[in-house]
mmCIF file of C-alpha atoms in Angstrom:
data_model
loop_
_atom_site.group_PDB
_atom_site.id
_atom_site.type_symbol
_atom_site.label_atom_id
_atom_site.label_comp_id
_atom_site.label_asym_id
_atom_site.label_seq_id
_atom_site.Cartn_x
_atom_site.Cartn_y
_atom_site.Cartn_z
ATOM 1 C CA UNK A 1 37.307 -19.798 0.320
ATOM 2 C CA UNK A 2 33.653 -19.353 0.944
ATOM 3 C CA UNK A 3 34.272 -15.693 2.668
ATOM 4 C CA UNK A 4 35.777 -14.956 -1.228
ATOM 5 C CA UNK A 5 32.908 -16.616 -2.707
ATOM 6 C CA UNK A 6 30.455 -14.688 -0.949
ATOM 7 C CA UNK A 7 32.476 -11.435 -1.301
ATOM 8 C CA UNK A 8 32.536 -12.346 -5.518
ATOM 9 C CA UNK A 9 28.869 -13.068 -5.483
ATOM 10 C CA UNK A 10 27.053 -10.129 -3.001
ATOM 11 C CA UNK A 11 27.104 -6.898 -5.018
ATOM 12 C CA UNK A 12 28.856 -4.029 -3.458
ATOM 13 C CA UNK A 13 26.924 -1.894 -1.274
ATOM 14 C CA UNK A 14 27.976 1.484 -3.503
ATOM 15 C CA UNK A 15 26.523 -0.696 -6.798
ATOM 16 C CA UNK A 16 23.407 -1.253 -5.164
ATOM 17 C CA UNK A 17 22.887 2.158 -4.254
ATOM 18 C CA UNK A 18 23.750 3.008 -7.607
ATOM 19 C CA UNK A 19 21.220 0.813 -9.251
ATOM 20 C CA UNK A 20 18.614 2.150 -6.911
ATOM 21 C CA UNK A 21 19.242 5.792 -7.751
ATOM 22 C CA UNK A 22 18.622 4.955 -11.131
ATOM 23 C CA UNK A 23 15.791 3.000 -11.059
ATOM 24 C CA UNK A 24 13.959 5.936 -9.232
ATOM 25 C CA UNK A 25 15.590 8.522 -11.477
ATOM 26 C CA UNK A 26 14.060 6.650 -14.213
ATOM 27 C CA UNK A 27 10.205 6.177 -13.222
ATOM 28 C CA UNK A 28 10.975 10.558 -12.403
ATOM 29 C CA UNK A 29 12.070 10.775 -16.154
ATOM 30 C CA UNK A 30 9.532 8.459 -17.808
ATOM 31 C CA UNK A 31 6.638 10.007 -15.732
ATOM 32 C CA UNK A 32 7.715 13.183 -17.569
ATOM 33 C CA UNK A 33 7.834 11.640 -20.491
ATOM 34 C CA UNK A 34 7.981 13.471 -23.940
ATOM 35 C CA UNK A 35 12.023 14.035 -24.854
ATOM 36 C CA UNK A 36 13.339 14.301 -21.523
ATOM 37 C CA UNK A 37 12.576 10.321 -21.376
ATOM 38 C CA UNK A 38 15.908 9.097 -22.509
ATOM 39 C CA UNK A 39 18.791 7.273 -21.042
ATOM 40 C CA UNK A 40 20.947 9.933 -20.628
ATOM 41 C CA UNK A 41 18.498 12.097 -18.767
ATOM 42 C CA UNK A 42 18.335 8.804 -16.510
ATOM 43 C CA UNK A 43 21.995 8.678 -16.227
ATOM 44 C CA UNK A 44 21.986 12.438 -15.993
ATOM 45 C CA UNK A 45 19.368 12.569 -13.046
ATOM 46 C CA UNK A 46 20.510 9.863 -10.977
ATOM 47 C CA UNK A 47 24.244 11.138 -10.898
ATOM 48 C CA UNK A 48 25.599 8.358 -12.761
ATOM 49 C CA UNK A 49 27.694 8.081 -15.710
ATOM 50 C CA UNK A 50 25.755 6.273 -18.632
ATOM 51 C CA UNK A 51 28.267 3.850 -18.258
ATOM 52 C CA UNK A 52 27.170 2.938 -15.270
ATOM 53 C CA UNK A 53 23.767 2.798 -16.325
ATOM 54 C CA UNK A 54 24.570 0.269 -18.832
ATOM 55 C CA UNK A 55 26.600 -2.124 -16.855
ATOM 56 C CA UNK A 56 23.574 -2.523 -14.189
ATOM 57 C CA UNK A 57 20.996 -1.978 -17.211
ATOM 58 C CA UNK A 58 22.244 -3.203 -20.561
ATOM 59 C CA UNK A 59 19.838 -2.803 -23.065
ATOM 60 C CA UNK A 60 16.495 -0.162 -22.518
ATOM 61 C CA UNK A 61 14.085 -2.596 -22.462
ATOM 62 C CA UNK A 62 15.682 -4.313 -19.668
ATOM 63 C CA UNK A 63 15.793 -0.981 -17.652
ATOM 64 C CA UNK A 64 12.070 -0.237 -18.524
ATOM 65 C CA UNK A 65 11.667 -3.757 -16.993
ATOM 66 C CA UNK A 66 13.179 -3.505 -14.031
ATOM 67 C CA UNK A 67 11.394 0.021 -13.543
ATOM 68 C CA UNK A 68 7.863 -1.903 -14.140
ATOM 69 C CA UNK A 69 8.337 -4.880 -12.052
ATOM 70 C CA UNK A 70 9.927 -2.770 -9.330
ATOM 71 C CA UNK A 71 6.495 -0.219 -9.412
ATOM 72 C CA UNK A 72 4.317 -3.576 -9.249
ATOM 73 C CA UNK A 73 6.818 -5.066 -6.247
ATOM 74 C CA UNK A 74 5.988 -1.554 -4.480
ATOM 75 C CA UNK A 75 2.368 -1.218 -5.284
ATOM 76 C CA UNK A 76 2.168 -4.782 -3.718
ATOM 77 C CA UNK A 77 3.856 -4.071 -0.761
ATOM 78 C CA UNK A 78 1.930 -0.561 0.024
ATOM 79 C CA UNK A 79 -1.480 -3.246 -0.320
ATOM 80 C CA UNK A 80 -0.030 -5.105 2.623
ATOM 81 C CA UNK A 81 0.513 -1.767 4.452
ATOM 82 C CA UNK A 82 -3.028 -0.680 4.018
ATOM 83 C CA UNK A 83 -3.978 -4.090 5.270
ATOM 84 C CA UNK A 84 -4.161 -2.746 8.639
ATOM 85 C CA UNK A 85 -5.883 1.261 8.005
ATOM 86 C CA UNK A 86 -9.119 1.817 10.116
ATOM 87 C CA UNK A 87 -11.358 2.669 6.905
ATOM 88 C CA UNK A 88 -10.869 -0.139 4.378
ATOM 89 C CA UNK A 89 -13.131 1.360 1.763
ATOM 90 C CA UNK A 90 -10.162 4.714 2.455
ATOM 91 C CA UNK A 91 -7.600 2.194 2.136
ATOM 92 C CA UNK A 92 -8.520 1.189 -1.207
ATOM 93 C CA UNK A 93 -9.063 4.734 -2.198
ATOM 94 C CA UNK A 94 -5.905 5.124 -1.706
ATOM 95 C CA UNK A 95 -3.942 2.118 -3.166
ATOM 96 C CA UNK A 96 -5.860 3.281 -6.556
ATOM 97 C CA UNK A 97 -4.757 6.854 -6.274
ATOM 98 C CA UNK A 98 -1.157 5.056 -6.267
ATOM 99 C CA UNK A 99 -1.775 3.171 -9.306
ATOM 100 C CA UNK A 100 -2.652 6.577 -10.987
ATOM 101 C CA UNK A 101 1.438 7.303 -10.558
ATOM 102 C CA UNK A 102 2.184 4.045 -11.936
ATOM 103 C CA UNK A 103 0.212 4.223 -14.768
ATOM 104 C CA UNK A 104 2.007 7.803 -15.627
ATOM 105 C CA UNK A 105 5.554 5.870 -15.823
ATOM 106 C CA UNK A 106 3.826 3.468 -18.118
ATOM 107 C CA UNK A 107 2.913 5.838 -20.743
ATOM 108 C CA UNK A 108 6.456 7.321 -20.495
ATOM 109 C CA UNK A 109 7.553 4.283 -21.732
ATOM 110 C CA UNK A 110 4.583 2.898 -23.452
ATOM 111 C CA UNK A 111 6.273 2.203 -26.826
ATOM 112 C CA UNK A 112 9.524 0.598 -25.862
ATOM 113 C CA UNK A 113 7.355 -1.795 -22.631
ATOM 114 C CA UNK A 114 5.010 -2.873 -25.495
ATOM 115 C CA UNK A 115 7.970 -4.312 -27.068
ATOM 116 C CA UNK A 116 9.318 -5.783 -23.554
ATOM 117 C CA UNK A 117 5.717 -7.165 -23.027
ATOM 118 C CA UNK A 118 5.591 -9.101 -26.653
ATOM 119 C CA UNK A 119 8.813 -10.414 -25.664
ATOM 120 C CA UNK A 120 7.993 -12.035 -22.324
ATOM 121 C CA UNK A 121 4.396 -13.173 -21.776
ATOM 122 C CA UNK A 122 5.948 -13.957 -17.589
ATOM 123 C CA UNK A 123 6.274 -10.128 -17.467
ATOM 124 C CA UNK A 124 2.510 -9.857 -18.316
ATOM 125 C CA UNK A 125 1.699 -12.892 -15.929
ATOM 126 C CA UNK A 126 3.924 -11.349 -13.080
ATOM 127 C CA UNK A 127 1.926 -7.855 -13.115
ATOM 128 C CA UNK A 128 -1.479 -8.966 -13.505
ATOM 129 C CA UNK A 129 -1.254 -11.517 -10.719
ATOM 130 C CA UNK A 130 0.514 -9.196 -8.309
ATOM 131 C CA UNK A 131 -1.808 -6.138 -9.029
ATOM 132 C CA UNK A 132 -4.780 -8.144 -8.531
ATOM 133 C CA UNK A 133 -4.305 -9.659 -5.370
ATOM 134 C CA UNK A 134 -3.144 -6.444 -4.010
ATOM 135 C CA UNK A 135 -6.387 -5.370 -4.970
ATOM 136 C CA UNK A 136 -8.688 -8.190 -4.437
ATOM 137 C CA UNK A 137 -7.055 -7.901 -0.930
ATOM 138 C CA UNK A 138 -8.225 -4.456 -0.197
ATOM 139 C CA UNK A 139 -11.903 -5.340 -1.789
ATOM 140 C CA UNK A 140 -12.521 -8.080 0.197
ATOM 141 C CA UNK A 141 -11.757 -5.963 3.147
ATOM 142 C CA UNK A 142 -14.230 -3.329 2.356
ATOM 143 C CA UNK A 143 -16.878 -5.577 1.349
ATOM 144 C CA UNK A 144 -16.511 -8.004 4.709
ATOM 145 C CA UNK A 145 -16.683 -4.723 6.973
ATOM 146 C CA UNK A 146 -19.999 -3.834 4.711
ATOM 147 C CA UNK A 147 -18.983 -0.309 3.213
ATOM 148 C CA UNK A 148 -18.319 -1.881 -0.091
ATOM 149 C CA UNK A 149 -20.906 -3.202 -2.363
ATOM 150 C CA UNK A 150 -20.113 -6.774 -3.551
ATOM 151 C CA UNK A 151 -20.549 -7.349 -7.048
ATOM 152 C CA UNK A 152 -17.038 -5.917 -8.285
ATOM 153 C CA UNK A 153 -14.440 -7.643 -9.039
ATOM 154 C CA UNK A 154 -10.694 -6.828 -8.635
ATOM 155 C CA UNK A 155 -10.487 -6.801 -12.493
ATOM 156 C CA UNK A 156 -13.575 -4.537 -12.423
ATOM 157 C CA UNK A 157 -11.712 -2.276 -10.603
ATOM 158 C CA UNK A 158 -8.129 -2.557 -12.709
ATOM 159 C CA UNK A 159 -10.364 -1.882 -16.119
ATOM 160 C CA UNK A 160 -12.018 1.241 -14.868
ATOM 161 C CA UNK A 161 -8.648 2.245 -13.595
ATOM 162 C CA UNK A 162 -6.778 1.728 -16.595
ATOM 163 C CA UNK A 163 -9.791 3.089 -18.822
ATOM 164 C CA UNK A 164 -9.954 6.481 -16.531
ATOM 165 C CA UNK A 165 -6.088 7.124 -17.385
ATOM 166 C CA UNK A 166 -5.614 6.027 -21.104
ATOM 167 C CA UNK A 167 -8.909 8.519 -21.681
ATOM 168 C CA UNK A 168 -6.934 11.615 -20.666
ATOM 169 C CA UNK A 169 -4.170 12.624 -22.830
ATOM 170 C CA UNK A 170 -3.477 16.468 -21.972
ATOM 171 C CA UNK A 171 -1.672 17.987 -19.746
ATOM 172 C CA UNK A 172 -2.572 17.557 -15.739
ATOM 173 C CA UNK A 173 -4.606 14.587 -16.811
ATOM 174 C CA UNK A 174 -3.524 12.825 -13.315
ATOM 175 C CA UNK A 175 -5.342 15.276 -11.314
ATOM 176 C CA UNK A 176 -8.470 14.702 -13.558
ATOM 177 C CA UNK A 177 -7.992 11.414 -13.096
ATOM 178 C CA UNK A 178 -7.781 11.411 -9.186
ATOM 179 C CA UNK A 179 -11.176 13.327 -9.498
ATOM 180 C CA UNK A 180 -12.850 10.930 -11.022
ATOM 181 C CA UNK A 181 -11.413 7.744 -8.716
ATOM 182 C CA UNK A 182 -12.899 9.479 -5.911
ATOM 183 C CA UNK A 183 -16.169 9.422 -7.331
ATOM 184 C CA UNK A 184 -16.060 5.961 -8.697
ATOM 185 C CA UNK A 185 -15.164 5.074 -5.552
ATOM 186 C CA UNK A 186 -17.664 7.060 -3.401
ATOM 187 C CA UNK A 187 -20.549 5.525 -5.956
ATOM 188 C CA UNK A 188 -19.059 2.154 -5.009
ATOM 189 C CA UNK A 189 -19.955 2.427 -1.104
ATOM 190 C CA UNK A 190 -22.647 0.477 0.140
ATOM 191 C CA UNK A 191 -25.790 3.203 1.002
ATOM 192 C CA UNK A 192 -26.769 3.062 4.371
ATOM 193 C CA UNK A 193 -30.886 1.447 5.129
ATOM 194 C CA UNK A 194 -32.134 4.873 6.013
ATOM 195 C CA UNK A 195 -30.963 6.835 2.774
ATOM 196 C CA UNK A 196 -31.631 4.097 0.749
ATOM 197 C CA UNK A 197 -35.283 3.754 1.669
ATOM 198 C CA UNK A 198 -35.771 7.682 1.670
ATOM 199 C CA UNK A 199 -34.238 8.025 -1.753
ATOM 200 C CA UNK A 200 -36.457 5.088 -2.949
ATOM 201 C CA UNK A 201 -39.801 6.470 -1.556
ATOM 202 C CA UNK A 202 -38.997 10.284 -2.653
ATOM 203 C CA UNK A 203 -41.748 10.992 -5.103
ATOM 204 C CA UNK A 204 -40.272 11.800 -8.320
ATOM 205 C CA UNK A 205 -41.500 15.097 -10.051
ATOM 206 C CA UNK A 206 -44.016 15.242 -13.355
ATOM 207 C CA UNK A 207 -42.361 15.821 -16.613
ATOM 208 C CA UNK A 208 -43.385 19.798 -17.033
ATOM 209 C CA UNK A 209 -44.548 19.892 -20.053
ATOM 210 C CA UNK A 210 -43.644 23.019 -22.548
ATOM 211 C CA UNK A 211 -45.390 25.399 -23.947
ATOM 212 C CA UNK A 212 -45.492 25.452 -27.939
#
């Protein structure tokens, strides 16, 4: 009885896969975004009927859901991974970088996961905890080995993140983006004794004045 019991209650192995497929089909789609981002290109790309689709996913906001929290469960986990990289200050270079992806599915389905969000303050709750102690993680790191100056916070970081990508619209924004992480980064890293005290005592030059 409890072999038939378990059997009724674990999904199938083929439904799983299933769901998977589509779930990574759909953070492809919705990182395209414009009209490509609709069900049926989900269905379409993960080799699924739209059928099936809707009997793992039945409404779209509960498919934009899953596609969220499963990003957040993954940008987690790849903060635990980096736990252990030689250069901490690299590591959190490149757990930002990450977030740049994540941020693209977001827009994709900006409209429709505003809705989702309204709906269930716990969604909201569930991200912001899980994205900032991946984060906080990572700082903490690079500030203990000294690389990282100390006055940030992890929602420092998370606001100048989320500013830098909702400020580029156009096409290839992400690479603009990644530009400008490494450099927020970089300006981040604590300055070494020596080139701190020869930038501070290099003379500055007079103001030239013009000729009228």
């Amino acid at each position: 009885m409890d072999d038939q019991t378990d059997q009724i209650r674990k999904p199938r192995a083929d439904a799983v896969r299933n769901r998977e497929r589509v779930l990574e089909a759909a953070k492809v789609v919705f990182n395209a975004g414009g009209r490509e981002a609709s069900l049926e290109a989900v269905a379409k790309r993960a080799g699924v009927g739209i059928g099936t689709l809707y009997r793992h996913f039945p409404t779209r906001e509960d498919l934009f859901e899953a596609v969220y929290r499963r990003e957040v469960e993954q940008l987690s986990e790849l903060a635990e991974q980096l736990k252990n990289a030689k250069d901490p200050v690299d590591a959190l270079r490149r757990w930002l970088r990450s977030n740049v992806e994540f941020v693209a599915t977001k827009k994709g389905m900006s409209a429709a996961l505003a809705l989702t969000f309204q709906s269930s303050s716990e969604l909201a709750a569930f991200s912001m905890d899980r994205l900032t102690r991946a984060i906080g993680s990572l700082l903490d790191r690079a500030v203990a080995a000294g690389q990282m100056r100390g006055d940030v916070s992890p929602e420092d970081l998370l606001r100048a993140l989320v500013g830098m990508c909702y400020m580029h619209d156009q096409p290839g924004w992400q690479s603009s983006v990644l530009r400008m992480l490494d450099v927020f980064v970089d300006g981040l890293r604590v300055q070494p004794a020596g080139k701190a005290k020869a930038r501070a005592a290099k003379p500055t030059k007079p103001a030239v004045k013009r000729k009228r």
